[in-house]
PDB file of C-alpha atoms and ligand atoms in Angstrom:
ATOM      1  CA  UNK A  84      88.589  84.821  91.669  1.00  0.00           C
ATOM      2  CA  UNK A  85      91.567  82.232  91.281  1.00  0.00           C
ATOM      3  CA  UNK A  86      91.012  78.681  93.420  1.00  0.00           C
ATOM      4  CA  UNK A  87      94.357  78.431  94.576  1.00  0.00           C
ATOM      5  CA  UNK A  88      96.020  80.652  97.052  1.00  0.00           C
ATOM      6  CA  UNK A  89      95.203  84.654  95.823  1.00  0.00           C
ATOM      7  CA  UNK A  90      96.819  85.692  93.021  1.00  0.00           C
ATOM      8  CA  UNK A  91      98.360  89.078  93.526  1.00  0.00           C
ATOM      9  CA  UNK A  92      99.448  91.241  90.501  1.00  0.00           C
ATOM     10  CA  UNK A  93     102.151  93.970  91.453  1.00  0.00           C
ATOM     11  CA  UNK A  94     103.335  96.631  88.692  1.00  0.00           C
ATOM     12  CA  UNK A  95     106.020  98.933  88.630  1.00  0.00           C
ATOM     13  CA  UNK A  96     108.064 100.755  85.861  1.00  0.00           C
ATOM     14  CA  UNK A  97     111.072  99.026  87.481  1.00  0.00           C
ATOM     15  CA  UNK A  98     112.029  97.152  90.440  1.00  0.00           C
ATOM     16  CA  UNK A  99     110.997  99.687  92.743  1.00  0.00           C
ATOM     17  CA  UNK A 100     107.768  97.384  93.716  1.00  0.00           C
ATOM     18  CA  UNK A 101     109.747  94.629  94.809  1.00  0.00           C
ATOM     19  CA  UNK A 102     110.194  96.746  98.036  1.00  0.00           C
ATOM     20  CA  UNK A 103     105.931  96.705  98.548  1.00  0.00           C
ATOM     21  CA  UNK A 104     106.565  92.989  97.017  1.00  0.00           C
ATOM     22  CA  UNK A 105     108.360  92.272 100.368  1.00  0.00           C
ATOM     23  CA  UNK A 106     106.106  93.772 102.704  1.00  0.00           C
ATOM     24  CA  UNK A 107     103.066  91.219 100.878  1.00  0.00           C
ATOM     25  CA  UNK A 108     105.838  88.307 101.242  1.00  0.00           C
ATOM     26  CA  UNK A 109     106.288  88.727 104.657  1.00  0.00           C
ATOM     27  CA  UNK A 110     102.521  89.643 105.575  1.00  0.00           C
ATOM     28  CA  UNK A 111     100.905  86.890 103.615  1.00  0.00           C
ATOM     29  CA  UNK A 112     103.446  84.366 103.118  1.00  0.00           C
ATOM     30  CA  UNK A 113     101.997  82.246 100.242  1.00  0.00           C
ATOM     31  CA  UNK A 114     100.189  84.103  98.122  1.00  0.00           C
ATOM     32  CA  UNK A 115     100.964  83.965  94.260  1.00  0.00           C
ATOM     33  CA  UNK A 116     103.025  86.974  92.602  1.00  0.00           C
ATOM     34  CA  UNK A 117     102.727  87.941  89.873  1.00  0.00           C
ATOM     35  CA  UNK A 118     104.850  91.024  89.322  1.00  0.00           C
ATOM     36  CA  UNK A 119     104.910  93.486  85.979  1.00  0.00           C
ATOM     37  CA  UNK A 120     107.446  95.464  85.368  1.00  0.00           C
ATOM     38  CA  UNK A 121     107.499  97.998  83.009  1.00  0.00           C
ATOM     39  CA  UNK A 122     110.971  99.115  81.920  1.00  0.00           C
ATOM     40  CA  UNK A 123     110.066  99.187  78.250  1.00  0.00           C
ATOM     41  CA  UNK A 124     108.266 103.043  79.427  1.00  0.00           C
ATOM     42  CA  UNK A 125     111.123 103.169  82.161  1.00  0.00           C
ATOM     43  CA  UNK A 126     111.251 105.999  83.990  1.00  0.00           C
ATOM     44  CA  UNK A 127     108.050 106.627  84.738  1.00  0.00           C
ATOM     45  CA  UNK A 128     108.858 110.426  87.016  1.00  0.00           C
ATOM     46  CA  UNK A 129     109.435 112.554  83.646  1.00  0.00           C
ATOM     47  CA  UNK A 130     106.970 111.563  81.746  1.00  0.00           C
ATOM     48  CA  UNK A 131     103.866 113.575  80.562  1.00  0.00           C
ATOM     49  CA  UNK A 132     100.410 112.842  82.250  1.00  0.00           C
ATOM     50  CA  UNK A 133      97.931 111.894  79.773  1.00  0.00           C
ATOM     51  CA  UNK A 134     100.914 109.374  78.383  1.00  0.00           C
ATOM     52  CA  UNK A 135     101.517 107.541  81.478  1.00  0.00           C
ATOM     53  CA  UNK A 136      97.739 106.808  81.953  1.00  0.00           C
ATOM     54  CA  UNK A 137      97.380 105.322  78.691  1.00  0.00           C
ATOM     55  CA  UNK A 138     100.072 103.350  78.901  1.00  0.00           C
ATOM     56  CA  UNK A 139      99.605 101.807  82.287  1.00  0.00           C
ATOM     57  CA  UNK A 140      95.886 101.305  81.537  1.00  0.00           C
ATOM     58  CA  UNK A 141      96.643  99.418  78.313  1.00  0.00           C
ATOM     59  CA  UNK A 142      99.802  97.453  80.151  1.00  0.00           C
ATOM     60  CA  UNK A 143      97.759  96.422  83.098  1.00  0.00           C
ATOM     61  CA  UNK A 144      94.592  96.054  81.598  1.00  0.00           C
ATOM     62  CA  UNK A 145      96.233  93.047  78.669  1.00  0.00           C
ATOM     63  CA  UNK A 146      98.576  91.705  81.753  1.00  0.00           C
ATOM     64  CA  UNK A 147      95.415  91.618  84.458  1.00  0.00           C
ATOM     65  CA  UNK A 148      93.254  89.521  81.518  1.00  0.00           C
ATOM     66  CA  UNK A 149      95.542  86.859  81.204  1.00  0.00           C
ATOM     67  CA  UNK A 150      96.898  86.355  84.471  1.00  0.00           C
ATOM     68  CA  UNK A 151      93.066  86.872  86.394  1.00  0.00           C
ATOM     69  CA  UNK A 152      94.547  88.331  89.347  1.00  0.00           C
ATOM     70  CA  UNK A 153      92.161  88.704  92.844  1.00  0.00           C
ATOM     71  CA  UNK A 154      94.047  91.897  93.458  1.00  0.00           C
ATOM     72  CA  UNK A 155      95.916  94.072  91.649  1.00  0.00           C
ATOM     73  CA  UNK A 156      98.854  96.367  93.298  1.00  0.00           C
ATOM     74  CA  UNK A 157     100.034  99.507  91.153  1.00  0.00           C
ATOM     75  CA  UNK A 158     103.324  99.733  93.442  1.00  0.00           C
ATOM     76  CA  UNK A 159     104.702 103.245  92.145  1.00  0.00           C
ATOM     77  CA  UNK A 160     103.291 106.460  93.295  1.00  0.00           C
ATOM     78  CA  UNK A 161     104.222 107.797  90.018  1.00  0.00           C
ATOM     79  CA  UNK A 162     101.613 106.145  88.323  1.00  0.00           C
ATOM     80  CA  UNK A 163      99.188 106.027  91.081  1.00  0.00           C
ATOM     81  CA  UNK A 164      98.732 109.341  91.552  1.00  0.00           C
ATOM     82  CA  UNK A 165      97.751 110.014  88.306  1.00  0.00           C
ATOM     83  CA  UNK A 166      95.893 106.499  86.795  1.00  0.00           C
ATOM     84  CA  UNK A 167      93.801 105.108  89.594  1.00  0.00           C
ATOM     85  CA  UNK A 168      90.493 106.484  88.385  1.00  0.00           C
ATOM     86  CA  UNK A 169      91.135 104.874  84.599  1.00  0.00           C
ATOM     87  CA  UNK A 170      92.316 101.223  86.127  1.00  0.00           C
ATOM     88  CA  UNK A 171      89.483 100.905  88.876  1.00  0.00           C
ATOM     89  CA  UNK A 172      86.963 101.801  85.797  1.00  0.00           C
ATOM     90  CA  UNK A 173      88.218  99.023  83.709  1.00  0.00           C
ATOM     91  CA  UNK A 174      89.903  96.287  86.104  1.00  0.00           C
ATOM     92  CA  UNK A 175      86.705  94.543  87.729  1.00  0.00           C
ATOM     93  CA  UNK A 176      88.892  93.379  91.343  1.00  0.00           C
ATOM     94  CA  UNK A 177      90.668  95.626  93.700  1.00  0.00           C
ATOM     95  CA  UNK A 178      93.071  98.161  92.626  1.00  0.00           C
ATOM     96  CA  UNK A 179      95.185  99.285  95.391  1.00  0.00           C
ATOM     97  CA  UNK A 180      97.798 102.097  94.842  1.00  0.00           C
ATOM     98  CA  UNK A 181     100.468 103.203  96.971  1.00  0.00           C
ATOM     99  CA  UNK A 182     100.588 107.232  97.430  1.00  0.00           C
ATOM    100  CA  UNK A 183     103.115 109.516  99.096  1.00  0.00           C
ATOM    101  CA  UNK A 184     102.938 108.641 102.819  1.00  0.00           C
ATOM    102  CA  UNK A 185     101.984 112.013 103.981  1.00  0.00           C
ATOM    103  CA  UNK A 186      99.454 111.476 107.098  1.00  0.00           C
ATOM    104  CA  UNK A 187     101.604 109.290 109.068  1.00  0.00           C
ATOM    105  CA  UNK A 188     104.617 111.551 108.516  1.00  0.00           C
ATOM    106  CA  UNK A 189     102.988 114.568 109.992  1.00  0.00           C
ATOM    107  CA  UNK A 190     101.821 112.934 112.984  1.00  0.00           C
ATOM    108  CA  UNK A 191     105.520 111.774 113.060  1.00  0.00           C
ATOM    109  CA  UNK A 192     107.069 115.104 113.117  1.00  0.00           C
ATOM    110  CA  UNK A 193     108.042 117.198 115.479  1.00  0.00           C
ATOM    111  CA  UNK A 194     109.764 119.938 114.212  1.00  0.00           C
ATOM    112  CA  UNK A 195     106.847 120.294 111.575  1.00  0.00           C
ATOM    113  CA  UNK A 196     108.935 119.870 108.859  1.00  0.00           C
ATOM    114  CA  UNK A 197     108.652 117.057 106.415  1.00  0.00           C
ATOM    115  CA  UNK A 198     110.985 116.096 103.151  1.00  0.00           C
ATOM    116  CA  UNK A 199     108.752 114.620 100.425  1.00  0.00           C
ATOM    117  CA  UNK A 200     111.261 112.712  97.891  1.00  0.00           C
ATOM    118  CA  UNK A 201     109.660 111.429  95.172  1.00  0.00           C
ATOM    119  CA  UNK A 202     110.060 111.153  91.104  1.00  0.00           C
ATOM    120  CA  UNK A 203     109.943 114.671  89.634  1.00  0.00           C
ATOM    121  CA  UNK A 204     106.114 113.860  88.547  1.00  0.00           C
ATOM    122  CA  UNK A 205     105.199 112.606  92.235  1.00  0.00           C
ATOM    123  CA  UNK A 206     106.120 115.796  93.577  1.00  0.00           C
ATOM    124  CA  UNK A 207     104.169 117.911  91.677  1.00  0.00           C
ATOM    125  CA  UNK A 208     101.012 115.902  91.274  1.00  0.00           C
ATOM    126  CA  UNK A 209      97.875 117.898  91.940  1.00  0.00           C
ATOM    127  CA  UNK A 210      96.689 114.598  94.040  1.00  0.00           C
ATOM    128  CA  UNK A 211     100.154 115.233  96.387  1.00  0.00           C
ATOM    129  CA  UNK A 212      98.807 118.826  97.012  1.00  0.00           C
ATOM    130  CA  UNK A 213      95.460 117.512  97.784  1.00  0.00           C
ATOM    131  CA  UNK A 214      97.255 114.966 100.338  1.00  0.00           C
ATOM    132  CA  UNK A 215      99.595 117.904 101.967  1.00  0.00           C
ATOM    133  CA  UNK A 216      96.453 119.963 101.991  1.00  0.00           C
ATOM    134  CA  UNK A 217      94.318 117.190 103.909  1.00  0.00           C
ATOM    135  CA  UNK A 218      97.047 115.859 106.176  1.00  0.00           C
ATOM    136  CA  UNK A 219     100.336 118.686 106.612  1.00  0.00           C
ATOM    137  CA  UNK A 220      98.407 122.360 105.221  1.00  0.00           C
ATOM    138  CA  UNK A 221     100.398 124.085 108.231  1.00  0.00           C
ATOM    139  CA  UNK A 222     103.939 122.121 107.943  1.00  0.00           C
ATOM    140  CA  UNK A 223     107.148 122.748 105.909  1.00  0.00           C
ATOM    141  CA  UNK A 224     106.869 120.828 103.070  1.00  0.00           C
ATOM    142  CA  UNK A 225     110.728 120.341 101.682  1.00  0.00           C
ATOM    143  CA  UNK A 226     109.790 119.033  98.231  1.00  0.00           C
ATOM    144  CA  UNK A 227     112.875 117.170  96.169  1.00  0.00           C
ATOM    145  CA  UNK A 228     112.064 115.117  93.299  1.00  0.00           C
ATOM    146  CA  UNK A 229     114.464 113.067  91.808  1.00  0.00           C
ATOM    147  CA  UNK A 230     115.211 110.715  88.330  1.00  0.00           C
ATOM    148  CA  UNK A 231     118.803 109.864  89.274  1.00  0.00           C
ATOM    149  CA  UNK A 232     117.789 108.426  92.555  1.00  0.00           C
ATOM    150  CA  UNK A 233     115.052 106.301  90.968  1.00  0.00           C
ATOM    151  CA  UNK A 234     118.209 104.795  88.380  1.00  0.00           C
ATOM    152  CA  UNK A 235     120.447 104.926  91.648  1.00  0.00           C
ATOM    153  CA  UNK A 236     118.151 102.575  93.537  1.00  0.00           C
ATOM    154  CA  UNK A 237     117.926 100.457  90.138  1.00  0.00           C
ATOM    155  CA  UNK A 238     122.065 100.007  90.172  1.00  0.00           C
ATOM    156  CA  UNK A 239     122.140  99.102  93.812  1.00  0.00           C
ATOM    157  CA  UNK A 240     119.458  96.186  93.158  1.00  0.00           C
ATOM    158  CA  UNK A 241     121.644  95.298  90.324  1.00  0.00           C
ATOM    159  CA  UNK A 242     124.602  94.728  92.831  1.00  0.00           C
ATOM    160  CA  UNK A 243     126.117  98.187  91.687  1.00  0.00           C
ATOM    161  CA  UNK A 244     127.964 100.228  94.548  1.00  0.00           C
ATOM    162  CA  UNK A 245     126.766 103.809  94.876  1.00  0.00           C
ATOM    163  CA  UNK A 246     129.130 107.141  95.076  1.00  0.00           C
ATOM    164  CA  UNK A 247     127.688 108.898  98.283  1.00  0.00           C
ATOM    165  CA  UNK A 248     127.961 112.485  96.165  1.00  0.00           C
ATOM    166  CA  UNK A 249     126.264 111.634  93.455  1.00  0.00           C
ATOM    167  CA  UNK A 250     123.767 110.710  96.169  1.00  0.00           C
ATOM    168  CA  UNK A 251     124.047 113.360  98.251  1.00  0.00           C
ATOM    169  CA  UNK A 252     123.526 115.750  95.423  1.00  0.00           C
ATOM    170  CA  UNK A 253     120.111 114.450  94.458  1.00  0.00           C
ATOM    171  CA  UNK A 254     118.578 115.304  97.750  1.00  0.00           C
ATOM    172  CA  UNK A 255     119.296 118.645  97.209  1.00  0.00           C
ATOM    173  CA  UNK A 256     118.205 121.145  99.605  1.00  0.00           C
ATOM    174  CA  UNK A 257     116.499 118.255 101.759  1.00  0.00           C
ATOM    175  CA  UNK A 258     119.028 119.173 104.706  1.00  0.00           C
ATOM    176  CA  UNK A 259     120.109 121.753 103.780  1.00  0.00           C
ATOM    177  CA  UNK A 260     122.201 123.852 106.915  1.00  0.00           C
ATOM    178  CA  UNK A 261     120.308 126.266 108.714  1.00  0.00           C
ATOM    179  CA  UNK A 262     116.924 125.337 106.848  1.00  0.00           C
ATOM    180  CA  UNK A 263     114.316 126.524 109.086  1.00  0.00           C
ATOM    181  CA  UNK A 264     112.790 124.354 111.039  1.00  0.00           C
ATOM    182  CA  UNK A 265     114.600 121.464 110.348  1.00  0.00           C
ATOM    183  CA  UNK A 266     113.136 118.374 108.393  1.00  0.00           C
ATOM    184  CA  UNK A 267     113.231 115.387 110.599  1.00  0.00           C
ATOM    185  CA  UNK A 268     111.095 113.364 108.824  1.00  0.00           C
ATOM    186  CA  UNK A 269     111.276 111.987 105.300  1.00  0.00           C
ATOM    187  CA  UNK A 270     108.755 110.521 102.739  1.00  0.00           C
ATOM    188  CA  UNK A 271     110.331 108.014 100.758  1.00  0.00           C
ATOM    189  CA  UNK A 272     107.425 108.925  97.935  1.00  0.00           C
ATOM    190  CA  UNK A 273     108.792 106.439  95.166  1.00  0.00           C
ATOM    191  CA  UNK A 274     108.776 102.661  95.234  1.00  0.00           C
ATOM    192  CA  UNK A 275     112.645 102.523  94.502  1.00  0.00           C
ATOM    193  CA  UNK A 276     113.882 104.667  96.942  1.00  0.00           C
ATOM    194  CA  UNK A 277     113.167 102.290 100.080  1.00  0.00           C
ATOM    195  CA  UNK A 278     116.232 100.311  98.238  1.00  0.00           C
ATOM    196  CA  UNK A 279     118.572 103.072  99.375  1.00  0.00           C
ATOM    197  CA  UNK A 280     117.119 103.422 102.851  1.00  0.00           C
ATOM    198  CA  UNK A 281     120.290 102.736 103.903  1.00  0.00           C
ATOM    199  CA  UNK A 282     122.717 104.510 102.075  1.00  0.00           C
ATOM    200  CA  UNK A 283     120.260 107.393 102.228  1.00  0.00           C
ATOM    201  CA  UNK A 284     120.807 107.316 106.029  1.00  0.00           C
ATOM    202  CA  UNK A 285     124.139 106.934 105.958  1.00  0.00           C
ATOM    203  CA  UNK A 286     124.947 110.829 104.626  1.00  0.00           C
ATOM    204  CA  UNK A 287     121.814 112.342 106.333  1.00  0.00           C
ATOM    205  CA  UNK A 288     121.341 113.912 109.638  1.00  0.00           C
ATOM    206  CA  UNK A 289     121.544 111.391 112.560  1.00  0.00           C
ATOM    207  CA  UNK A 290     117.378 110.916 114.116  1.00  0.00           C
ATOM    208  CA  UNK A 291     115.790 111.361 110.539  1.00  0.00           C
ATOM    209  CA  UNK A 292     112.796 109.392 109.985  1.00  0.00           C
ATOM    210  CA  UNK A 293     112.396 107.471 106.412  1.00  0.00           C
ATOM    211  CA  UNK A 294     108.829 106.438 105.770  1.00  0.00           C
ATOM    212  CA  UNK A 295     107.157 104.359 103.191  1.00  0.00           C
ATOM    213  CA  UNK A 296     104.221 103.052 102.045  1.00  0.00           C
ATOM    214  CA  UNK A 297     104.896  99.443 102.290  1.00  0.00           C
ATOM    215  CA  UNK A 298     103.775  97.970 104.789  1.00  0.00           C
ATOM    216  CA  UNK A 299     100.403 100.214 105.128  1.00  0.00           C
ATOM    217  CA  UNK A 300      99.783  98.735 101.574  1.00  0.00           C
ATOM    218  CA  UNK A 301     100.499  94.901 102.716  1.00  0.00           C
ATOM    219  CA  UNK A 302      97.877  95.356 105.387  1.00  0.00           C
ATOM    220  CA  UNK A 303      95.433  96.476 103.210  1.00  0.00           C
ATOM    221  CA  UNK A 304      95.729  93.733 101.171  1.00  0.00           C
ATOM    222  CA  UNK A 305      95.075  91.677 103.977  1.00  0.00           C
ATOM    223  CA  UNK A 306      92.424  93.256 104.851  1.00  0.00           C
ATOM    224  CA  UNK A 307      90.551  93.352 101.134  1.00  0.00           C
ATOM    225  CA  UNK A 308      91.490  89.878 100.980  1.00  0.00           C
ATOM    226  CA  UNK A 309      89.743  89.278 104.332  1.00  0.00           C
ATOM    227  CA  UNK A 310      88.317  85.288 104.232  1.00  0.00           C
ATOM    228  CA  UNK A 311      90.352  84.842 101.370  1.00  0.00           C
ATOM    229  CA  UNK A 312      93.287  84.227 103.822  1.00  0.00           C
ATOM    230  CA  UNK A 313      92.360  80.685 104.557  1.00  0.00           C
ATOM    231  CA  UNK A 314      93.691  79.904 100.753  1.00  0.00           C
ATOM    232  CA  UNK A 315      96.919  80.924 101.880  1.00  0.00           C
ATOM    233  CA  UNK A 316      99.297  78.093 102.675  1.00  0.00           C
ATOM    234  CA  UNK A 317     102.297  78.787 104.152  1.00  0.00           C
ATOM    235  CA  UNK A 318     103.523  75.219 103.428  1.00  0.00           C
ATOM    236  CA  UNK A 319     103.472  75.623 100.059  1.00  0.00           C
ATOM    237  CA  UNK A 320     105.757  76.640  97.641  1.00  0.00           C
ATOM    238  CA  UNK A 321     105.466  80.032  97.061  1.00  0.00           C
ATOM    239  CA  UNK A 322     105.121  81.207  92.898  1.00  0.00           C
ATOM    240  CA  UNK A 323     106.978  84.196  92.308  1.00  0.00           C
ATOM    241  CA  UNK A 324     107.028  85.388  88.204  1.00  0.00           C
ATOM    242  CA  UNK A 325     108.632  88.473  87.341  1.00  0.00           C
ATOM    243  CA  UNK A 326     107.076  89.878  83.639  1.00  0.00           C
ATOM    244  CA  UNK A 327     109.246  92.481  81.898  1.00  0.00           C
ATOM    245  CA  UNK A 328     107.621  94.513  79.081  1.00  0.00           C
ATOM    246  CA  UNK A 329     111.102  94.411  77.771  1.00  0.00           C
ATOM    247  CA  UNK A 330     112.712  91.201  78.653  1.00  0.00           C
ATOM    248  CA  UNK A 331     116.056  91.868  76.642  1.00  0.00           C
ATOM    249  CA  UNK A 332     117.164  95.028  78.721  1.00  0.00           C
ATOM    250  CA  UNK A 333     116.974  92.911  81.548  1.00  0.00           C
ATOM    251  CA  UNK A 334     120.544  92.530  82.036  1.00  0.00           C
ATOM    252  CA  UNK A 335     122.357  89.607  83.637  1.00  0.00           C
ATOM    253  CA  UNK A 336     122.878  91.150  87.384  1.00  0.00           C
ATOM    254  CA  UNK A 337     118.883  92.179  87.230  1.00  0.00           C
ATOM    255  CA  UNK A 338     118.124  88.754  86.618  1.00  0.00           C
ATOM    256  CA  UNK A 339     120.302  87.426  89.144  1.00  0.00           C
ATOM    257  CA  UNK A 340     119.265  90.048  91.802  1.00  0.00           C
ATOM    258  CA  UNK A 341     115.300  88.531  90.780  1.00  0.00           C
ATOM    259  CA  UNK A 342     116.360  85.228  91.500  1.00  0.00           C
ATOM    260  CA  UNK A 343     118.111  86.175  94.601  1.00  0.00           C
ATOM    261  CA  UNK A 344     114.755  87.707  95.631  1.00  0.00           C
ATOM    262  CA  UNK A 345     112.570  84.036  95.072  1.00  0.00           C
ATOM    263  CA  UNK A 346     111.532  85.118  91.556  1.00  0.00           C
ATOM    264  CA  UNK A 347     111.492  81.522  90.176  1.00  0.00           C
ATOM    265  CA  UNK A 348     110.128  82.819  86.283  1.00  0.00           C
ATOM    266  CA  UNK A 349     111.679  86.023  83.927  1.00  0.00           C
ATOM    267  CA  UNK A 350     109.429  86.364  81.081  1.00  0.00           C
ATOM    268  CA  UNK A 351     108.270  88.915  78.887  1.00  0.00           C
ATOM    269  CA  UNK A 352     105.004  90.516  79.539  1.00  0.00           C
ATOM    270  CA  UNK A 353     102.270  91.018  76.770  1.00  0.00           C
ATOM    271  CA  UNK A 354     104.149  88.182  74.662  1.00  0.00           C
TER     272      UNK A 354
HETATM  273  N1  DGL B 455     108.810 103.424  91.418  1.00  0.00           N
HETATM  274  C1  DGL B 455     108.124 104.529  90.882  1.00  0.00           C
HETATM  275  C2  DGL B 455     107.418 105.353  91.947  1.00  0.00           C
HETATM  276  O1  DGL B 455     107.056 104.850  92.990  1.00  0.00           O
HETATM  277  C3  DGL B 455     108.674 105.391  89.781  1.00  0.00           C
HETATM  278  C4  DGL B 455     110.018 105.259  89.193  1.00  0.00           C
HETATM  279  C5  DGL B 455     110.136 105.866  87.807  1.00  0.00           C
HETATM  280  O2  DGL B 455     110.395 107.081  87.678  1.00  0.00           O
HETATM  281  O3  DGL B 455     109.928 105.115  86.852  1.00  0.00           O
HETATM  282  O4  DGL B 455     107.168 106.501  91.773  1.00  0.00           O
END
C-alpha cells in the first residue's frame, strides 16, 4: 500500500483504457495513474489464447513490481476475459477487469435483442458465453467482432478523421434491415470503441443504446478502495504517467493526444 493518494495501475494494449481512465478521473479525482500500454503486442483481438496470457502476466506482473500499485485495472476485455485467473494468482492487490457489459444491457432492452461488438477474441470467449448464458440465455445475441474498429478508434484519438463506410462496414450485420427483432441495444465490449461512441451513433439507427463498462468499473474501484478515499486530495496535482512497451511507435499526434488528456510523463515501460 502506497502513502500518498492510491496508486492506480491501468493496462491496455492501446489507448482504449484511457476511456475507463476517465471514468476513475472523474470518480476519484486525485488518485495517481499509472497507465500501461501495451502496443509492442498491439492488437490484442486476434491473437491466440495461451499467448495473450503469458504476455500480459509477464507485462503486468514486471510493471505492478516497480510501480507498487494499490489497485490494478486490466482495462480491455480482450485480455480480461481470458487472464484474470493467472494475474489475481500472482499480483497480491486487487485486480479488477472490465468484461462485456452484458447484464445491464438485457435489462435495458426491449426488443430482446442485443449487439455485442467487441475484438474478434472478445466475442468468442468461452467466459462471454458464460455471461450471455447467466444474464441474456433467451435474447438475440447479434455478435460482430471487429480489428479495424479497434485501429479506427486508435486514429480518431490520434486526431485522425474517420470515413463513415469504412465504419459502417465493420458493424456488419449489427443493423442489418429487417433483422428480426431489432437490436436496440449495443455492448460496446472493447475499451477503444467508447472513443467512437459518437461517430458510431451517427450512422446507426436513431434510439440505440451504447453501453460500456466504464463507469461500473470506476465505482468499483471506489468501492475496493473504500477508507482509502480519505488519501485522495482533490487539491492536489493530479500524476498522470503513460508507459508504452514500445515508446518509439508512439507517434507524434499519440503523444500529443496523451498530453491533451493530463498525461504529464511518456516513458517506456519495462525499461
Ligand atoms: N481495448 C481492448 C479491449 O477492450 C482490445 C483492443 C485490441 O484488440 O488490442 O478488448
Amino acid at each position: 500500500m502506497t502513502q500518498g493518494p492510491p496508486r492506480i495501475l491501468i493496462f491496455d494494449s492501446g489507448v482504449g483504457g484511457v476511456t475507463v481512465a476517465r471514468e476513475i478521473w472523474n470518480l476519484l479525482p486525485g488518485s495517481e495513474t499509472i497507465y500501461v500500454c501495451d502496443n509492442g503486442f498491439f492488437p490484442y483481438g486476434v491473437k491466440p489464447e495461451d499467448e495473450l496470457i503469458a504476455r500480459v502476466t509477464s507485462v503486468l506482473c514486471s510493471v505492478a513490481a516497480g510501480c507498487e500499485p494499490d489497485i490494478v485495472v486490466v482495462a480491455c476485455n480482450t485480455a480480461s476475459t481470458v487472464a484474470l485467473p493467472s494475474l489475481r494468482e500472482r499480483i497480491l492487490v486487487p485486480v479488477v477487469g472490465v468484461v462485456p457489459a452484458i447484464k445491464p444491457a438485457a435489462a435495458l432492452s426491449k426488443t430482446r435483442a442485443i449487439g455485442l461488438l467487441g475484438t474478434p477474441g472478445t466475442v468468442r470467449r468461452a467466459y462471454t458465453q458464460d455471461l450471455i448464458d447467466r444474464f441474456a440465455s433467451d435474447y438475440t445475441i447479434v455478435r460482430v467482432g471487429s480489428a479495424d474498429l479497434v485501429l479506427m478508434a486508435e486514429e480518431k484519438f490520434a486526431g485522425r478523421d474517420l470515413d463513415p463506410r469504412r465504419l459502417a462496414a465493420a458493424l456488419g450485420p449489427l443493423f442489418e434491415p429487417g433483422g428480426s427483432p431489432a437490436v436496440d441495444v449495443v455492448v460496446l465490449a472493447c475499451t477503444h470503441f467508447p472513443l467512437l461512441r459518437a461517430d458510431l451513433a451517427a450512422i446507426a439507427p436513431a434510439n440505440i443504446a451504447w453501453i460500456d463498462s466504464g463507469a461500473a468499473i470506476a465505482r468499483r474501484i471506489g468501492e475496493l478502495l473504500g477508507g482509502e478515499r480519505g488519501r485522495i486530495s482533490p487539491s492536489k496535482p493530479l500524476s498522470k504517467i503513460f508507459l508504452a512497451t514500445d515508446l518509439d511507435a508512439i507517434s507524434p499526434a499519440q503523444h500529443g493526444a496523451l498530453r491533451r488528456e493530463g498525461f504529464s510523463e511518456i516513458r517506456a515501460a519495462l525499461s
